[in-house]
Coordinates of C-alpha atoms in Angstrom, one line a residue:
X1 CA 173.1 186.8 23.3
X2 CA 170.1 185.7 24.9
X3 CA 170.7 187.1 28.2
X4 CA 171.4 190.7 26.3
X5 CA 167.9 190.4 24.3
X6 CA 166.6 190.1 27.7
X7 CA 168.2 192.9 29.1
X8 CA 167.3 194.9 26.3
X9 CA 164.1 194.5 26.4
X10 CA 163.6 195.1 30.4
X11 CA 164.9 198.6 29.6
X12 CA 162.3 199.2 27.3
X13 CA 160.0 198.2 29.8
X14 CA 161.6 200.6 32.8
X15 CA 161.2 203.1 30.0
X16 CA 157.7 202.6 29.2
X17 CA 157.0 203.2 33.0
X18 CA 158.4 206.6 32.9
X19 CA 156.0 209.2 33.6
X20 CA 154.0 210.6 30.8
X21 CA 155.9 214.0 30.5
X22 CA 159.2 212.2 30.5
X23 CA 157.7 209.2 27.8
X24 CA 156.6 212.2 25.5
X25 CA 159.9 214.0 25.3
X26 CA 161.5 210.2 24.7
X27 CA 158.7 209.8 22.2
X28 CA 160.2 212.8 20.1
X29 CA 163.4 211.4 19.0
X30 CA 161.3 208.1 17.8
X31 CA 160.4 207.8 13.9
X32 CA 156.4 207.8 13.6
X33 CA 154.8 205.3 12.7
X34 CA 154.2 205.2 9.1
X35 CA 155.6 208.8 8.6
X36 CA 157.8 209.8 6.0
X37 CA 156.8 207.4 3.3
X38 CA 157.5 207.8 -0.5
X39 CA 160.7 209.4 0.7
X40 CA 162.6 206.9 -0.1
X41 CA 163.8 207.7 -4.1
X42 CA 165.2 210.8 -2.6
X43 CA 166.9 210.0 0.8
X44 CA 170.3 210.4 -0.3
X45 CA 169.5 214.1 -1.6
X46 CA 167.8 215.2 2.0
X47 CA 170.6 213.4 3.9
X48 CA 172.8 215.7 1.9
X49 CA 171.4 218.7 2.4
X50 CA 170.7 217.9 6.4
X51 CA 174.8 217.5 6.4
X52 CA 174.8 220.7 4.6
X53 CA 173.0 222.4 6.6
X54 CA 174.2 221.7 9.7
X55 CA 178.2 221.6 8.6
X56 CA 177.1 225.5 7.1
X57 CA 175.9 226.0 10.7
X58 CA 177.7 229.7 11.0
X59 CA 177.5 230.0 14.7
X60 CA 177.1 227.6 17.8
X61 CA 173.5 228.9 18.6
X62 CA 172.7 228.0 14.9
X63 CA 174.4 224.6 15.3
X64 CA 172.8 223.8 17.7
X65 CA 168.9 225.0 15.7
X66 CA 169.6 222.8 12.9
X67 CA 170.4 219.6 14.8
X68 CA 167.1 220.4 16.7
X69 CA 165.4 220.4 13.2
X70 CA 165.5 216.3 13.0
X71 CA 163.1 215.0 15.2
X72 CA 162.8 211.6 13.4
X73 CA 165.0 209.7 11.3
X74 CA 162.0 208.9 8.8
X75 CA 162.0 212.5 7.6
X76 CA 165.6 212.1 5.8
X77 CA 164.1 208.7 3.9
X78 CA 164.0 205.6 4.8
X79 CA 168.0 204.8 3.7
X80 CA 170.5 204.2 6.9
X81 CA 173.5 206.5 6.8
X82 CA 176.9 205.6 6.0
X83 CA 178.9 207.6 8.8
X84 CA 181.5 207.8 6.5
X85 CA 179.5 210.2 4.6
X86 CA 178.9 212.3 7.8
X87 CA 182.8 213.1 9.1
X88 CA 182.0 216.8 8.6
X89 CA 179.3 216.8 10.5
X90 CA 180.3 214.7 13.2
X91 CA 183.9 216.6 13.7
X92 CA 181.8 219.6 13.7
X93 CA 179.6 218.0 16.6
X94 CA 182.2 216.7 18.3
X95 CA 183.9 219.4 18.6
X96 CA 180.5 221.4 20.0
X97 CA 180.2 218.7 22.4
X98 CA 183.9 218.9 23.6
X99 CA 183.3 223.0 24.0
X100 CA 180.1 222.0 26.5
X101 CA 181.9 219.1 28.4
X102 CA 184.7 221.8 29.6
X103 CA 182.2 224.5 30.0
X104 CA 180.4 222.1 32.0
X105 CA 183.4 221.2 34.1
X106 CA 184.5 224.9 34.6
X107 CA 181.1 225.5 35.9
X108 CA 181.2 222.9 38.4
X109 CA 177.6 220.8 36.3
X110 CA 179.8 217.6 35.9
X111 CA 180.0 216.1 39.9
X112 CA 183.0 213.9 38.9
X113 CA 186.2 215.9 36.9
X114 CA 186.8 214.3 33.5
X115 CA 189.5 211.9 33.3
X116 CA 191.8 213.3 30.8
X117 CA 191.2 210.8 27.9
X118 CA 187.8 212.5 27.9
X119 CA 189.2 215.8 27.1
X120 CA 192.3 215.4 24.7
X121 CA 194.2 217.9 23.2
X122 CA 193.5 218.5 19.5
X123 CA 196.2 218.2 16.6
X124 CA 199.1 218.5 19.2
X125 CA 198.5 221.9 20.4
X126 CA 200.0 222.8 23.2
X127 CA 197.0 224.7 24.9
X128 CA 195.1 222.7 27.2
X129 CA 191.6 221.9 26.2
X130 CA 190.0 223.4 29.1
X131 CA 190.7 227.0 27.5
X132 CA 188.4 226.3 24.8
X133 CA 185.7 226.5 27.4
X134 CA 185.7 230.1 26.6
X135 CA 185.6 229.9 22.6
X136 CA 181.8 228.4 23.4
X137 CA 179.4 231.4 21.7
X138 CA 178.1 233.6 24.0
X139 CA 174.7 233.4 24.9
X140 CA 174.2 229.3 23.6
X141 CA 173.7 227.3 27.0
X142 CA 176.3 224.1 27.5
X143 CA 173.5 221.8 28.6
X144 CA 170.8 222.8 26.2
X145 CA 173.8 222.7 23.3
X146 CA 175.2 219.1 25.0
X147 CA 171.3 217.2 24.6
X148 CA 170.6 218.6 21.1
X149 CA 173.9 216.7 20.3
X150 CA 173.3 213.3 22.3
X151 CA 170.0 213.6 20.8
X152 CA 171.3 214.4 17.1
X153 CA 173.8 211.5 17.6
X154 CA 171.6 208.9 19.2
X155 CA 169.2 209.7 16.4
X156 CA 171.9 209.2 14.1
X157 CA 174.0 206.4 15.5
X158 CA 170.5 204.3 15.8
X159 CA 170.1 204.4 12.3
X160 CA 173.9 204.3 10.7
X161 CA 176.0 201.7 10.0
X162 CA 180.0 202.3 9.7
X163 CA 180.4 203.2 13.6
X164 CA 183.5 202.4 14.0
X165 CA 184.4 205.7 12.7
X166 CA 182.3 207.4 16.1
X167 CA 185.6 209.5 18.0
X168 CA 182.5 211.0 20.4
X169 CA 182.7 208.5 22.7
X170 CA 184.6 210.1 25.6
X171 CA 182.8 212.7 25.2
X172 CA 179.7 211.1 26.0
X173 CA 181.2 209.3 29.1
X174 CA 182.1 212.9 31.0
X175 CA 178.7 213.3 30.5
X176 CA 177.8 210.6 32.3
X177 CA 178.7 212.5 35.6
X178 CA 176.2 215.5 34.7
X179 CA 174.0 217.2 37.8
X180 CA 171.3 216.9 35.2
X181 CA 170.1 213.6 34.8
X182 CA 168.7 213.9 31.5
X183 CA 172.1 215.0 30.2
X184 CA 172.7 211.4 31.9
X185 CA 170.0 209.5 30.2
X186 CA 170.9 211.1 26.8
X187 CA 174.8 210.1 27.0
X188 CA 174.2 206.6 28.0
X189 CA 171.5 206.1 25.1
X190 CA 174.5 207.5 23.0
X191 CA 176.5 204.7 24.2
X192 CA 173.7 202.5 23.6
X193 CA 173.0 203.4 19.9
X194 CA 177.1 203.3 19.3
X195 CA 177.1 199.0 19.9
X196 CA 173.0 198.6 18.3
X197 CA 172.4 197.1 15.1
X198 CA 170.6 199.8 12.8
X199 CA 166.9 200.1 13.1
X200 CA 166.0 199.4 9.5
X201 CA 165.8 196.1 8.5
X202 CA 168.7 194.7 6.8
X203 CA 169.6 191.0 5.9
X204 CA 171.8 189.7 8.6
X205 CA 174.6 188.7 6.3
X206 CA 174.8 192.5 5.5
X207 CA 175.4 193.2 9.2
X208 CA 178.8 192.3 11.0
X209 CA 179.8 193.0 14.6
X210 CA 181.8 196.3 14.4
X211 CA 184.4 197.0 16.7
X212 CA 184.1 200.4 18.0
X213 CA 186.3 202.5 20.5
X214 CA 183.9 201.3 23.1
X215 CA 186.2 197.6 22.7
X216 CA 189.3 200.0 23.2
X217 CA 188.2 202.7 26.1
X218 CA 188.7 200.4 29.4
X219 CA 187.6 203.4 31.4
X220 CA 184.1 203.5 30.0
X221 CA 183.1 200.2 31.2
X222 CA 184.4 201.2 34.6
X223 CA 181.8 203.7 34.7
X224 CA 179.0 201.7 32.9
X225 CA 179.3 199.1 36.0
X226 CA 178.9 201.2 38.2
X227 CA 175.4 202.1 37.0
X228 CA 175.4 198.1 36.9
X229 CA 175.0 198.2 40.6
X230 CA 171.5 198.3 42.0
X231 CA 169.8 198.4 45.8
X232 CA 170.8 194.7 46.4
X233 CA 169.5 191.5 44.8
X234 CA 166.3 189.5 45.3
X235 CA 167.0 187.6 48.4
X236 CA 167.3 191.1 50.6
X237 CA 164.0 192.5 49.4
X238 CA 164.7 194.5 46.5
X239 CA 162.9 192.1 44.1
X240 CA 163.6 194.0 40.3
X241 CA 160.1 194.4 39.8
X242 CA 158.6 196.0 43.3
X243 CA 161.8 198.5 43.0
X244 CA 159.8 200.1 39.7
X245 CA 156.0 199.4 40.4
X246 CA 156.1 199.9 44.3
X247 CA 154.3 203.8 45.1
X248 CA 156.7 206.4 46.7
X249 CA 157.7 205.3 50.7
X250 CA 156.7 201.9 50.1
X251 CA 156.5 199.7 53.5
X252 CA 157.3 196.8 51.7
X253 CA 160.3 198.0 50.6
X254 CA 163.7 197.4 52.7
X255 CA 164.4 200.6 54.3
X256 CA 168.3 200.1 53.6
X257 CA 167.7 200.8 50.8
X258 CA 167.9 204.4 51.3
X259 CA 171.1 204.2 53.6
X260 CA 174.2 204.5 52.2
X261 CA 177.0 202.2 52.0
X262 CA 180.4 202.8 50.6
X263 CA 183.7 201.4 50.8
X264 CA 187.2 202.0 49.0
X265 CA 190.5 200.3 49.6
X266 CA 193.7 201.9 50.2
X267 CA 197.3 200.8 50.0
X268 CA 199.3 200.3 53.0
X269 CA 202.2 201.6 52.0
X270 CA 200.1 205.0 51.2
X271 CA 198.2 205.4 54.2
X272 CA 200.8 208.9 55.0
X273 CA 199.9 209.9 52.5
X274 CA 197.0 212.8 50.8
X275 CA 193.5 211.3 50.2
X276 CA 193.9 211.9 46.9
X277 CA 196.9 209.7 46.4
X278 CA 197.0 206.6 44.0
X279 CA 194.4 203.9 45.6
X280 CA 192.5 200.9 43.7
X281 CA 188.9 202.1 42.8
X282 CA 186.5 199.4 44.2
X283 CA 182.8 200.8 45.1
X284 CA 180.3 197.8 46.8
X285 CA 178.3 195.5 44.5
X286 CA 174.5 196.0 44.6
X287 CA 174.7 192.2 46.5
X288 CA 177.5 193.1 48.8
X289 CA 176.2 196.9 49.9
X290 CA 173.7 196.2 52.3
X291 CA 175.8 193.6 54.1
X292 CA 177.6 196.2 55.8
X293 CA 174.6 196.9 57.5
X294 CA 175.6 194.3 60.3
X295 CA 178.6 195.5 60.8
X296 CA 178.8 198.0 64.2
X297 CA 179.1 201.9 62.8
X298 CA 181.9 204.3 64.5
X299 CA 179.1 205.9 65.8
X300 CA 175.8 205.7 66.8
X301 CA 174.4 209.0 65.9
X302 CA 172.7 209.5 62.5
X303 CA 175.5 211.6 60.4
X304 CA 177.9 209.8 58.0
X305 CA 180.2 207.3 59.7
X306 CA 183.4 206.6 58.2
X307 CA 186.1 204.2 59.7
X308 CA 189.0 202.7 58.8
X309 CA 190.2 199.1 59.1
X310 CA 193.3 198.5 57.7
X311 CA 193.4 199.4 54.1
X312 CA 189.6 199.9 53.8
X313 CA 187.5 203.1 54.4
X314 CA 183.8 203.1 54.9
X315 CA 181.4 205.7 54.9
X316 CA 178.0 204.6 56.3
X317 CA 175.0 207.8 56.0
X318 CA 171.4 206.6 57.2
X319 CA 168.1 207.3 55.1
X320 CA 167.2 210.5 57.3
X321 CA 171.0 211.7 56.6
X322 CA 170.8 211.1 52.9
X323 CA 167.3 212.9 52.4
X324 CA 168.3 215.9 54.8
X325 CA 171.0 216.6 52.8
X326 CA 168.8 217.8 50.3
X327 CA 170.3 216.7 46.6
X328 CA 172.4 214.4 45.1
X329 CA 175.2 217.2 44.5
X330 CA 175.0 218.6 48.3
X331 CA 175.5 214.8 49.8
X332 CA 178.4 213.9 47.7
X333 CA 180.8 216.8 47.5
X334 CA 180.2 216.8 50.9
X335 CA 181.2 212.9 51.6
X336 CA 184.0 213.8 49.2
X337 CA 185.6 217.1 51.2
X338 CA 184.9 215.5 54.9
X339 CA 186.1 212.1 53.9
X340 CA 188.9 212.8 51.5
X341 CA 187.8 210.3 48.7
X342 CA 190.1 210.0 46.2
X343 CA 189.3 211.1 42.2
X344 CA 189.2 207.4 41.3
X345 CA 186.4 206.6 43.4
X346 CA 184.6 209.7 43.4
X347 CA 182.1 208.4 40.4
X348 CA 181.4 204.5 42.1
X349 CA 180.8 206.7 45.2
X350 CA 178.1 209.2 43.3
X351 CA 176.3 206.4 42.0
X352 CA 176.0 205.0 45.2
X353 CA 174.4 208.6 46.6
X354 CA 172.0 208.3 43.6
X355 CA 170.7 205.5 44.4
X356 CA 170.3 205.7 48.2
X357 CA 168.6 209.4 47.5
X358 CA 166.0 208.0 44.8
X359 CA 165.1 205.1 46.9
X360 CA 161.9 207.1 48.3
X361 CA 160.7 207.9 45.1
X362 CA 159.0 205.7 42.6
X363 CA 160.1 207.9 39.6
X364 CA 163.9 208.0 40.6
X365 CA 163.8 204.1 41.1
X366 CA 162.8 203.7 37.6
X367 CA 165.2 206.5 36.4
X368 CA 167.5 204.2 38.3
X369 CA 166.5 200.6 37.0
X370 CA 166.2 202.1 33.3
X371 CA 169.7 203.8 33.7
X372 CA 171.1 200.2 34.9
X373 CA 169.8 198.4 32.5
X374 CA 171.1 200.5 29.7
X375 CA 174.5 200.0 30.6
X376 CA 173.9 196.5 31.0
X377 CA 172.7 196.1 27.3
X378 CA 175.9 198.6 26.3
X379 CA 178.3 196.3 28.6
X380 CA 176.9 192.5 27.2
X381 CA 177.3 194.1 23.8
X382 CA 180.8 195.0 23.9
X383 CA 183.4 191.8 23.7
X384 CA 185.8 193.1 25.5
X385 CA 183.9 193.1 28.5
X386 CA 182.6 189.4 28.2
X387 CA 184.4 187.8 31.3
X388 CA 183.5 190.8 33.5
X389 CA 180.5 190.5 32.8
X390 CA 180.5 186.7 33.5
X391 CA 181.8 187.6 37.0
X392 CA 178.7 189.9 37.2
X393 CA 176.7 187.7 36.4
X394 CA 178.3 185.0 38.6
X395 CA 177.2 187.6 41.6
X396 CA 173.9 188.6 40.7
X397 CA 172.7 184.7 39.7
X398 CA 169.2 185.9 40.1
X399 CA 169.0 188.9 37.8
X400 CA 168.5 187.0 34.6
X401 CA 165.1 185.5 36.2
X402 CA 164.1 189.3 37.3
X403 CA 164.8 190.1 33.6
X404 CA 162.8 188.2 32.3
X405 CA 159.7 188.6 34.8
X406 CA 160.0 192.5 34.6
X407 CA 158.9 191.8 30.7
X408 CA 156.1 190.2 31.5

């Protein structure tokens, strides 16, 4: 649709105005211009012997060197892939990238626990699939292993047709709740190249809108929205555009926009109950979160303020709160342990952190935007997220202007 072009192309723009580091490393997994020519009569043959390769891969550590080998798609022809012809390699990838996700989660680098579809159990077995945490090799990292598969996968999903066969999908989404934020990036450009049209050219009659397990994994758009969720809208001052081009500490930036607002809803009839216990995950809208600003805190000192009204529970931190507590991690398990926030609200309340902590920081407000509007292009792409995303769209009426102005 239009409206997805448009959002589309504002994340290439917050990409471009990464920093030049960050653009070079991007830069890597982008075919050259111009390179690999006169491959073509023999991209079949170097496809097959990269799938070779890497499915002969005799260790994790040597898994993880051949996928590192294809830095651009251009240097196995100028042919798409057929995923079909790539099962092997992709169980065997999949199944790296399920080793890393639990290793991840034993190690405490994922801030949110999985949810379980994430991490199923393979061909029945009865042993849980956090014990194969320990069959990852010795000596091969789980976060340098995890991004040379995102990036193998991105790489390959950009340039594939057939991707309704992709079962990585959960996979990627427990990433989504790394510490590290390129781990971040890399899982939601996964996402991204799963509902993209291949990069090559191809007659549009030879292309038909494939439905993948993103249509079927309800759970995944719950998370994509709440990356949806920005510092508020145009009419409180946080104007698309001045949020990526304004300098670190801007004056002309609201300052609420590095508070923190958060709000979840509990059921009456569960209020005896443990935090944890079964509650409806809601986390504020970008428009709604700084509304709670006139509303009178339980305290008036500057620490995190929850209260509870009735059903709902609000945690309130103000900017010199958020910045003393030093990171992203050290803020939110500590809003989670003082203020009992239930598992199903745990990742709308860690986006919320993010984006109250990177508010100072030019750099982290673009990581920010270019994050949000990823997951905008994934969630306008995906059909079975049309009429939430009419709702969105119904709340953020101005966003489609700021699109289109940030491209300009």
């Amino acid at each position: 649709s239009r409206r997805g072009q448009r959002v589309a192309g504002a994340a290439s723009v917050a990409r471009a105005m990464r920093t030049a580091a960050e653009e070079a490393a991007l830069a890597a997994d982008r075919p050259a211009s111009g390179a690999g020519a006169g491959v073509g009569s023999d991209s079949a043959e170097r496809q097959a012997q990269f799938r070779q390769n890497v499915s002969g891969a005799p260790s994790d550590s040597a898994l993880v060197l051949e996928l590192g080998k294809l830095r651009a798609w251009d240097t196995l022809g100028d042919a798409q892939a057929d995923l079909r012809d790539w099962t092997a390699v992709l169980d065997r990838v999949d199944s790296l990238l399920e080793r890393c996700v639990t290793r991840l989660d034993r190690d405490k680098q994922l801030l949110v626990q999985p949810p379980p579809e994430s991490l199923p159990k393979k061909d029945g077995a009865d042993k849980s699939v956090t014990a194969l945490g320990a069959e990852l090799e010795k000596g091969c990292d789980a976060v340098d292993a995890a991004k040379a598969c995102l990036r193998f996968l991105g790489l390959l999903l950009r340039n594939a047709r057939g991707k309704a066969i992709f079962n990585s999908i959960d996979r990627a989404a427990a990433l989504l709740a790394a510490s590290d934020e390129e781990l971040v990036d890399l899982a939601l450009g996964v996402l991204a190249a799963v509902v993209a049209p291949p990069q090559f050219y191809i007659h549009p009659q030879d292309f038909d809108y494939e439905h993948t397990k993103l249509e079927s994994e309800v759970y995944v758009g719950k998370l994509l929205m709440c990356f949806a969720q920005g510092w508020g809208n145009r009419a409180q001052g946080f104007e698309l555009r001045a949020c990526v081009l304004e300098p670190d500490n801007s004056q002309r930036l609201p300052e609420a926009g590095a508070e923190l607002h958060f709000e979840f809803f509990k059921h009456s009839a569960e209020k005896q109950d443990s935090p944890a216990s079964g509650t409806a995950a809601v986390g504020l809208s970008s428009a709604s979160s700084q509304s709670s600003q006139s509303q009178p805190s339980a305290s008036s000192g500057g620490g995190p303020v929850a209260s509870q009204e009735g059903s709902t529970a609000r945690i309130h931190c103000d900017a010199a709160e958020v910045q003393r507590a030093g990171s992203v991690a050290a803020l939110f398990h500590r809003l989670v342990t003082e203020h009992g926030v239930p598992v199903e609200h745990q990742f709308a309340l860690l986006q919320r952190v993010k984006l109250a902590f990177s508010f100072p920081s030019r750099e982290l407000r673009v990581r920010r935007v270019h994050q949000r509007l990823v997951a905008l292009t994934v969630l306008l792409s995906v059909e079975a997220h049309t009429l939430m995303m009419s709702v969105y769209f119904q709340n953020e009426p101005e966003l489609t202007r700021e699109l289109a102005l940030i491209q300009k």
